[in-house]
Amino acid sequence: MAGKIVIDTERCKGCGLCVVVCPKKSIVISKESNKNGYFPAQKTDGDCIGCAQCAIICPEGIIQVCRDQMERIRIVAAPEKHSASHLIEEKA
Amino acid sequence: MNTVFQRTSVLKNCSTHYCPGCGHGIAHRLLAEVVDELNIQDRTIGIAPVGCAVLAYNYLDVDMIEVAHGRAPAVATGMKRTNPDKIIFSYQGDGDLAAIGTAEIIHAAHRAERITVIFINNAVFGMTGGQMAPTTMLGQITATTQQGRNPSNGQGYPLQVSEILALLPGTVYVERCALSGVPGIKRTKAAMKHAFGLQMDDAPGLSLVEILSPCPTYWRMSPAKAMKWIEEEMCKAFPIARLKG
């Protein structure tokens, strides 16, 4: 998993905006209410990529996002390593 | 794992009183992030409006004052003239700025006051029960326009404050943004940052950022649908544009 989110479920009002914007669909609305009577957003075991879109749209500002920087760098760096010229050289 | 996003310390660590999905929460957070990033927390003074955001001073950890309905630009004028080194912003809704406070905002812009105005436009009076506001769009159903706003019934046309203010020579920057989705929110933050930056550079005039914000409760929609409605309907009446500066 490249990313991780922490939702303060006791302060969540269950508006569901994070559920809509999550590109990996790894947030759902909980079936159990919090102390204020709202059904809060809840992280699933889905593949979080740490894009922080849920945190950016959250009206309560209660989502903290962590990301595995090393993994991200590796993903970005990989296509450069296998660039077109490199592959041609390999083939030759 | 490195933290890439967390709540800024300029936003007080408490729950807000806003309805689920309200745009005020997002706008407050963007404002707090901008103040934090520009490192102006100790010399910023905010003015809270009358409206849903009347308790904004409970959420933003900067010096704030609550003023009479619509009179924020007038109070900001006094504060900026007596304390030119302070960063003064007013945070006003459409009922505050576009209805009762129209004279104050137009004359503050006309006098080229060096203040920043954050204008939240949600097209209804949210605090009092979703009545028609001057910014309500044609055909929009509210508590007081049950058949939809109709100019032939004497209900008039939506007031486009940003376009009016952009015409005045006293404004240096006018931009309209929308809180519809992540790209719009990022754009709004950039606009706010630019507006505050102009005031820090002592630009000779008023800077205004109009923000189209969702009011799911009085639009009678789910928060997700309200976001979509901004893009599909509201942006037609209030086009997203950098109108000046």
Short mmCIF file of C-alpha atoms in Angstrom, two decimals:
data_model
loop_
_atom_site.label_atom_id
_atom_site.label_comp_id
_atom_site.label_asym_id
_atom_site.label_seq_id
_atom_site.Cartn_x
_atom_site.Cartn_y
_atom_site.Cartn_z
CA MET A 1 0.00 0.00 0.00
CA ALA A 2 1.49 3.34 -1.07
CA GLY A 3 -0.62 5.51 1.17
CA LYS A 4 -2.50 5.63 4.44
CA ILE A 5 -5.28 7.85 5.73
CA VAL A 6 -6.45 8.48 9.26
CA ILE A 7 -10.03 9.77 9.67
CA ASP A 8 -11.18 11.31 12.95
CA THR A 9 -14.49 9.42 12.86
CA GLU A 10 -15.87 11.07 16.01
CA ARG A 11 -15.82 14.45 14.26
CA CYS A 12 -16.92 13.22 10.84
CA LYS A 13 -20.40 14.34 9.73
CA GLY A 14 -20.77 11.67 7.06
CA CYS A 15 -21.26 14.01 4.10
CA GLY A 16 -19.66 11.40 1.85
CA LEU A 17 -17.62 13.77 -0.33
CA CYS A 18 -14.44 11.76 0.35
CA VAL A 19 -16.25 8.59 -0.76
CA VAL A 20 -17.09 10.23 -4.09
CA VAL A 21 -13.62 11.63 -4.85
CA CYS A 22 -11.56 8.59 -3.83
CA PRO A 23 -10.11 7.20 -7.11
CA LYS A 24 -9.56 3.77 -5.54
CA LYS A 25 -12.97 3.61 -3.85
CA SER A 26 -11.29 2.74 -0.58
CA ILE A 27 -13.54 4.86 1.68
CA VAL A 28 -17.08 3.87 2.66
CA ILE A 29 -19.76 5.24 4.99
CA SER A 30 -19.83 3.29 8.23
CA LYS A 31 -22.93 1.41 9.34
CA GLU A 32 -22.39 2.47 12.95
CA SER A 33 -23.00 6.03 14.08
CA ASN A 34 -20.55 8.14 16.09
CA LYS A 35 -21.36 9.98 19.32
CA ASN A 36 -22.95 12.88 17.38
CA GLY A 37 -25.32 10.55 15.55
CA TYR A 38 -23.64 10.81 12.16
CA PHE A 39 -22.57 7.81 10.12
CA PRO A 40 -18.90 8.59 9.55
CA ALA A 41 -16.61 7.81 6.64
CA GLN A 42 -14.43 4.79 7.18
CA LYS A 43 -11.32 3.53 5.48
CA THR A 44 -11.53 0.06 3.94
CA ASP A 45 -8.73 -2.35 3.21
CA GLY A 46 -8.66 -1.02 -0.37
CA ASP A 47 -5.51 0.17 -2.06
CA CYS A 48 -4.90 3.75 -0.83
CA ILE A 49 -2.41 5.61 -3.03
CA GLY A 50 -2.06 8.64 -0.73
CA CYS A 51 -3.37 11.12 -3.32
CA ALA A 52 -4.92 13.27 -0.53
CA GLN A 53 -8.03 14.14 -2.57
CA CYS A 54 -10.25 13.05 0.33
CA ALA A 55 -8.37 15.37 2.69
CA ILE A 56 -8.55 18.29 0.26
CA ILE A 57 -12.33 18.04 -0.14
CA CYS A 58 -13.15 17.22 3.52
CA PRO A 59 -15.18 20.17 4.92
CA GLU A 60 -14.18 19.29 8.48
CA GLY A 61 -10.46 18.92 7.74
CA ILE A 62 -10.20 15.74 9.77
CA ILE A 63 -8.33 13.47 7.36
CA GLN A 64 -4.61 13.02 7.70
CA VAL A 65 -2.75 11.48 4.77
CA CYS A 66 0.55 9.65 4.82
CA ARG A 67 2.40 8.43 1.78
CA ASP A 68 5.27 6.05 1.27
CA GLN A 69 7.62 8.42 -0.53
CA MET A 70 10.12 5.72 -1.45
CA GLU A 71 7.53 3.65 -3.24
CA ARG A 72 6.24 6.68 -5.09
CA ILE A 73 9.72 7.63 -6.25
CA ARG A 74 10.29 4.08 -7.48
CA ILE A 75 7.06 4.11 -9.48
CA VAL A 76 7.98 7.44 -11.08
CA ALA A 77 11.56 6.39 -11.75
CA ALA A 78 10.73 3.06 -13.34
CA PRO A 79 9.65 4.27 -16.83
CA GLU A 80 12.82 6.37 -17.15
CA LYS A 81 14.99 3.35 -16.54
CA HIS A 82 13.25 1.44 -19.28
CA SER A 83 13.12 4.28 -21.76
CA ALA A 84 12.70 3.61 -25.46
CA SER A 85 16.39 3.94 -26.28
CA HIS A 86 17.31 1.60 -23.44
CA LEU A 87 14.93 -1.06 -24.77
CA ILE A 88 16.30 -0.71 -28.31
CA GLU A 89 19.82 -1.21 -27.00
CA GLU A 90 18.68 -4.31 -25.11
CA LYS A 91 17.04 -5.72 -28.23
CA ALA A 92 20.12 -5.14 -30.35
CA MET B 1 5.47 6.79 5.69
CA ASN B 2 5.62 10.56 5.50
CA THR B 3 2.68 12.78 6.33
CA VAL B 4 1.67 14.62 3.17
CA PHE B 5 -1.52 16.27 4.40
CA GLN B 6 -2.63 17.28 7.85
CA ARG B 7 -4.78 19.93 9.48
CA THR B 8 -3.03 23.29 9.73
CA SER B 9 -2.49 24.75 13.20
CA VAL B 10 -4.18 28.04 12.15
CA LEU B 11 -7.46 26.11 12.17
CA LYS B 12 -8.50 25.53 15.77
CA ASN B 13 -8.78 21.91 16.79
CA CYS B 14 -12.55 21.77 17.18
CA SER B 15 -15.68 20.70 15.34
CA THR B 16 -17.59 23.25 13.26
CA HIS B 17 -21.33 23.93 13.55
CA TYR B 18 -21.84 23.71 9.77
CA CYS B 19 -24.16 21.20 8.10
CA PRO B 20 -22.56 18.10 6.53
CA GLY B 21 -21.04 18.97 3.14
CA CYS B 22 -21.10 22.75 3.67
CA GLY B 23 -18.54 24.73 1.70
CA HIS B 24 -17.72 27.03 4.64
CA GLY B 25 -15.61 24.31 6.23
CA ILE B 26 -13.51 23.96 3.08
CA ALA B 27 -13.19 27.75 2.70
CA HIS B 28 -12.12 28.13 6.35
CA ARG B 29 -9.47 25.47 5.90
CA LEU B 30 -8.12 27.06 2.70
CA LEU B 31 -7.99 30.44 4.44
CA ALA B 32 -6.11 28.93 7.39
CA GLU B 33 -3.67 27.16 5.06
CA VAL B 34 -2.99 30.38 3.14
CA VAL B 35 -2.36 32.36 6.36
CA ASP B 36 -0.08 29.56 7.54
CA GLU B 37 1.86 29.34 4.27
CA LEU B 38 2.33 33.11 3.99
CA ASN B 39 3.44 33.18 7.64
CA ILE B 40 1.15 36.10 8.54
CA GLN B 41 -0.77 34.57 11.43
CA ASP B 42 0.51 37.14 13.95
CA ARG B 43 -0.47 40.17 11.88
CA THR B 44 -3.72 39.07 10.26
CA ILE B 45 -7.08 40.43 11.42
CA GLY B 46 -10.24 38.83 10.09
CA ILE B 47 -13.81 40.10 10.08
CA ALA B 48 -16.59 37.57 10.51
CA PRO B 49 -19.92 38.20 8.77
CA VAL B 50 -23.50 37.83 9.89
CA GLY B 51 -24.75 34.61 8.35
CA CYS B 52 -23.81 30.97 8.69
CA ALA B 53 -20.14 31.90 9.16
CA VAL B 54 -20.96 34.20 12.09
CA LEU B 55 -18.90 31.98 14.40
CA ALA B 56 -15.85 31.90 12.09
CA TYR B 57 -13.79 33.38 14.95
CA ASN B 58 -14.27 30.13 16.84
CA TYR B 59 -12.50 28.20 14.11
CA LEU B 60 -9.71 30.44 12.79
CA ASP B 61 -6.78 31.06 15.09
CA VAL B 62 -6.19 34.67 14.04
CA ASP B 63 -7.43 37.92 15.58
CA MET B 64 -11.04 38.35 14.53
CA ILE B 65 -13.88 40.74 15.06
CA GLU B 66 -17.61 40.35 14.50
CA VAL B 67 -19.35 43.35 12.96
CA ALA B 68 -22.85 44.49 12.07
CA HIS B 69 -24.55 42.85 9.12
CA GLY B 70 -22.88 43.85 5.84
CA ARG B 71 -20.58 46.44 7.41
CA ALA B 72 -17.37 44.38 7.24
CA PRO B 73 -15.72 46.45 4.45
CA ALA B 74 -16.43 49.66 6.40
CA VAL B 75 -14.81 48.27 9.56
CA ALA B 76 -11.95 46.84 7.49
CA THR B 77 -11.38 50.31 6.06
CA GLY B 78 -10.88 51.75 9.54
CA MET B 79 -8.63 48.92 10.63
CA LYS B 80 -6.44 49.10 7.54
CA ARG B 81 -6.11 52.88 7.67
CA THR B 82 -5.09 52.88 11.34
CA ASN B 83 -2.91 49.74 11.05
CA PRO B 84 -1.45 49.71 7.54
CA ASP B 85 1.06 46.99 8.45
CA LYS B 86 -1.70 44.51 9.36
CA ILE B 87 -3.29 42.13 6.87
CA ILE B 88 -7.04 42.70 6.97
CA PHE B 89 -9.56 40.36 5.42
CA SER B 90 -13.32 40.15 5.57
CA TYR B 91 -15.14 36.88 5.12
CA GLN B 92 -18.68 37.50 3.89
CA GLY B 93 -21.57 35.53 2.50
CA ASP B 94 -23.91 36.58 -0.27
CA GLY B 95 -26.63 37.73 2.12
CA ASP B 96 -24.07 39.88 3.92
CA LEU B 97 -22.05 41.27 1.01
CA ALA B 98 -24.53 41.25 -1.89
CA ALA B 99 -27.73 42.21 -0.03
CA ILE B 100 -27.45 44.44 3.02
CA GLY B 101 -23.77 45.27 2.49
CA THR B 102 -23.80 46.21 -1.21
CA ALA B 103 -23.19 49.89 -0.48
CA GLU B 104 -20.26 49.13 1.83
CA ILE B 105 -18.44 46.80 -0.57
CA ILE B 106 -18.95 49.05 -3.58
CA HIS B 107 -17.70 52.12 -1.75
CA ALA B 108 -14.77 50.27 -0.16
CA ALA B 109 -13.76 49.17 -3.68
CA HIS B 110 -14.46 52.64 -4.99
CA ARG B 111 -12.11 54.16 -2.38
CA ALA B 112 -9.46 51.56 -3.33
CA GLU B 113 -9.11 50.28 0.23
CA ARG B 114 -6.17 47.87 0.51
CA ILE B 115 -8.12 44.97 1.98
CA THR B 116 -8.94 41.42 0.94
CA VAL B 117 -12.54 40.24 0.71
CA ILE B 118 -13.49 36.57 0.66
CA PHE B 119 -17.01 36.38 -0.74
CA ILE B 120 -18.86 33.09 -0.28
CA ASN B 121 -21.69 32.77 -2.79
CA ASN B 122 -24.15 29.93 -2.21
CA ALA B 123 -27.18 31.56 -3.89
CA VAL B 124 -29.46 31.36 -0.81
CA PHE B 125 -29.77 32.82 2.68
CA GLY B 126 -28.47 29.76 4.50
CA MET B 127 -28.72 30.95 8.11
CA THR B 128 -32.36 32.01 8.08
CA GLY B 129 -33.86 29.04 6.25
CA GLY B 130 -32.90 29.11 2.58
CA GLN B 131 -34.81 32.18 1.37
CA MET B 132 -34.10 33.87 -1.95
CA ALA B 133 -30.91 35.93 -1.94
CA PRO B 134 -29.90 38.58 -4.51
CA THR B 135 -27.59 35.95 -6.00
CA THR B 136 -30.32 33.30 -6.40
CA MET B 137 -30.37 32.11 -9.99
CA LEU B 138 -33.30 32.37 -12.38
CA GLY B 139 -35.61 29.38 -11.94
CA GLN B 140 -34.00 28.33 -8.66
CA ILE B 141 -36.49 27.09 -6.07
CA THR B 142 -36.01 28.50 -2.58
CA ALA B 143 -38.24 28.95 0.49
CA THR B 144 -39.53 32.28 -0.88
CA THR B 145 -39.51 31.42 -4.60
CA GLN B 146 -41.54 28.23 -4.64
CA GLN B 147 -42.13 28.43 -8.41
CA GLY B 148 -38.50 29.27 -9.11
CA ARG B 149 -37.07 32.78 -9.29
CA ASN B 150 -38.90 34.67 -12.00
CA PRO B 151 -38.10 38.28 -12.94
CA SER B 152 -41.62 38.84 -14.29
CA ASN B 153 -42.95 38.23 -10.74
CA GLY B 154 -40.89 41.16 -9.51
CA GLN B 155 -38.16 38.91 -8.12
CA GLY B 156 -35.39 40.40 -10.23
CA TYR B 157 -32.20 38.97 -11.65
CA PRO B 158 -29.14 37.44 -9.93
CA LEU B 159 -26.68 40.11 -8.84
CA GLN B 160 -23.20 39.58 -10.22
CA VAL B 161 -21.09 41.33 -7.65
CA SER B 162 -17.71 40.33 -9.05
CA GLU B 163 -18.48 41.70 -12.50
CA ILE B 164 -19.66 44.99 -10.98
CA LEU B 165 -16.56 45.34 -8.80
CA ALA B 166 -14.19 44.39 -11.63
CA LEU B 167 -15.39 47.49 -13.49
CA LEU B 168 -14.28 49.81 -10.69
CA PRO B 169 -10.75 51.23 -10.95
CA GLY B 170 -10.31 50.75 -7.18
CA THR B 171 -10.04 46.95 -7.35
CA VAL B 172 -6.70 45.29 -8.14
CA TYR B 173 -7.82 41.68 -8.27
CA VAL B 174 -11.22 40.01 -8.74
CA GLU B 175 -11.57 36.29 -9.33
CA ARG B 176 -14.48 33.87 -9.16
CA CYS B 177 -13.72 30.28 -8.14
CA ALA B 178 -15.83 27.28 -7.22
CA LEU B 179 -15.46 24.65 -4.51
CA SER B 180 -16.72 21.97 -6.87
CA GLY B 181 -14.25 19.15 -6.69
CA VAL B 182 -10.55 18.97 -5.95
CA PRO B 183 -9.26 21.05 -8.93
CA GLY B 184 -11.66 23.88 -8.06
CA ILE B 185 -10.58 23.82 -4.42
CA LYS B 186 -6.91 24.02 -5.42
CA ARG B 187 -7.70 26.92 -7.74
CA THR B 188 -9.57 28.70 -4.93
CA LYS B 189 -6.59 28.37 -2.64
CA ALA B 190 -4.28 29.79 -5.30
CA ALA B 191 -6.65 32.75 -5.77
CA MET B 192 -6.80 33.41 -2.02
CA LYS B 193 -3.03 33.26 -1.79
CA HIS B 194 -2.69 35.72 -4.64
CA ALA B 195 -5.20 38.11 -3.04
CA PHE B 196 -3.35 38.04 0.31
CA GLY B 197 -0.03 38.38 -1.50
CA LEU B 198 -1.23 41.55 -3.21
CA GLN B 199 -2.19 43.05 0.13
CA MET B 200 1.20 42.09 1.59
CA ASP B 201 2.86 43.87 -1.36
CA ASP B 202 0.66 46.90 -0.62
CA ALA B 203 -1.10 46.77 -3.99
CA PRO B 204 -3.20 49.93 -4.42
CA GLY B 205 -6.70 48.55 -4.21
CA LEU B 206 -9.17 45.97 -3.01
CA SER B 207 -8.80 42.28 -3.84
CA LEU B 208 -11.86 40.05 -3.91
CA VAL B 209 -12.21 36.31 -4.30
CA GLU B 210 -15.75 35.11 -4.94
CA ILE B 211 -16.22 31.45 -4.07
CA LEU B 212 -19.19 29.44 -5.34
CA SER B 213 -19.93 27.23 -2.38
CA PRO B 214 -22.40 24.37 -1.86
CA CYS B 215 -25.37 24.61 0.53
CA PRO B 216 -26.71 21.03 0.41
CA THR B 217 -29.29 21.64 3.16
CA TYR B 218 -31.19 24.47 1.45
CA TRP B 219 -30.57 23.33 -2.09
CA ARG B 220 -32.27 20.11 -0.88
CA MET B 221 -29.54 17.90 -2.32
CA SER B 222 -26.93 15.43 -1.16
CA PRO B 223 -23.47 16.98 -0.67
CA ALA B 224 -22.10 15.11 -3.71
CA LYS B 225 -25.00 16.29 -5.90
CA ALA B 226 -24.56 19.85 -4.67
CA MET B 227 -20.94 19.79 -5.85
CA LYS B 228 -22.11 18.58 -9.25
CA TRP B 229 -24.86 21.21 -9.36
CA ILE B 230 -22.28 23.99 -8.93
CA GLU B 231 -20.46 22.75 -12.03
CA GLU B 232 -23.56 22.11 -14.11
CA GLU B 233 -25.89 24.97 -13.18
CA MET B 234 -24.25 27.60 -11.03
CA CYS B 235 -21.23 28.07 -13.28
CA LYS B 236 -23.60 29.06 -16.11
CA ALA B 237 -25.00 32.02 -14.20
CA PHE B 238 -21.70 32.79 -12.44
CA PRO B 239 -18.89 31.90 -14.87
CA ILE B 240 -15.57 30.89 -13.33
CA ALA B 241 -13.13 33.56 -14.42
CA ARG B 242 -10.28 35.76 -13.37
CA LEU B 243 -12.14 38.99 -13.97
CA LYS B 244 -9.38 41.40 -13.11
CA GLY B 245 -5.73 41.46 -12.11
#
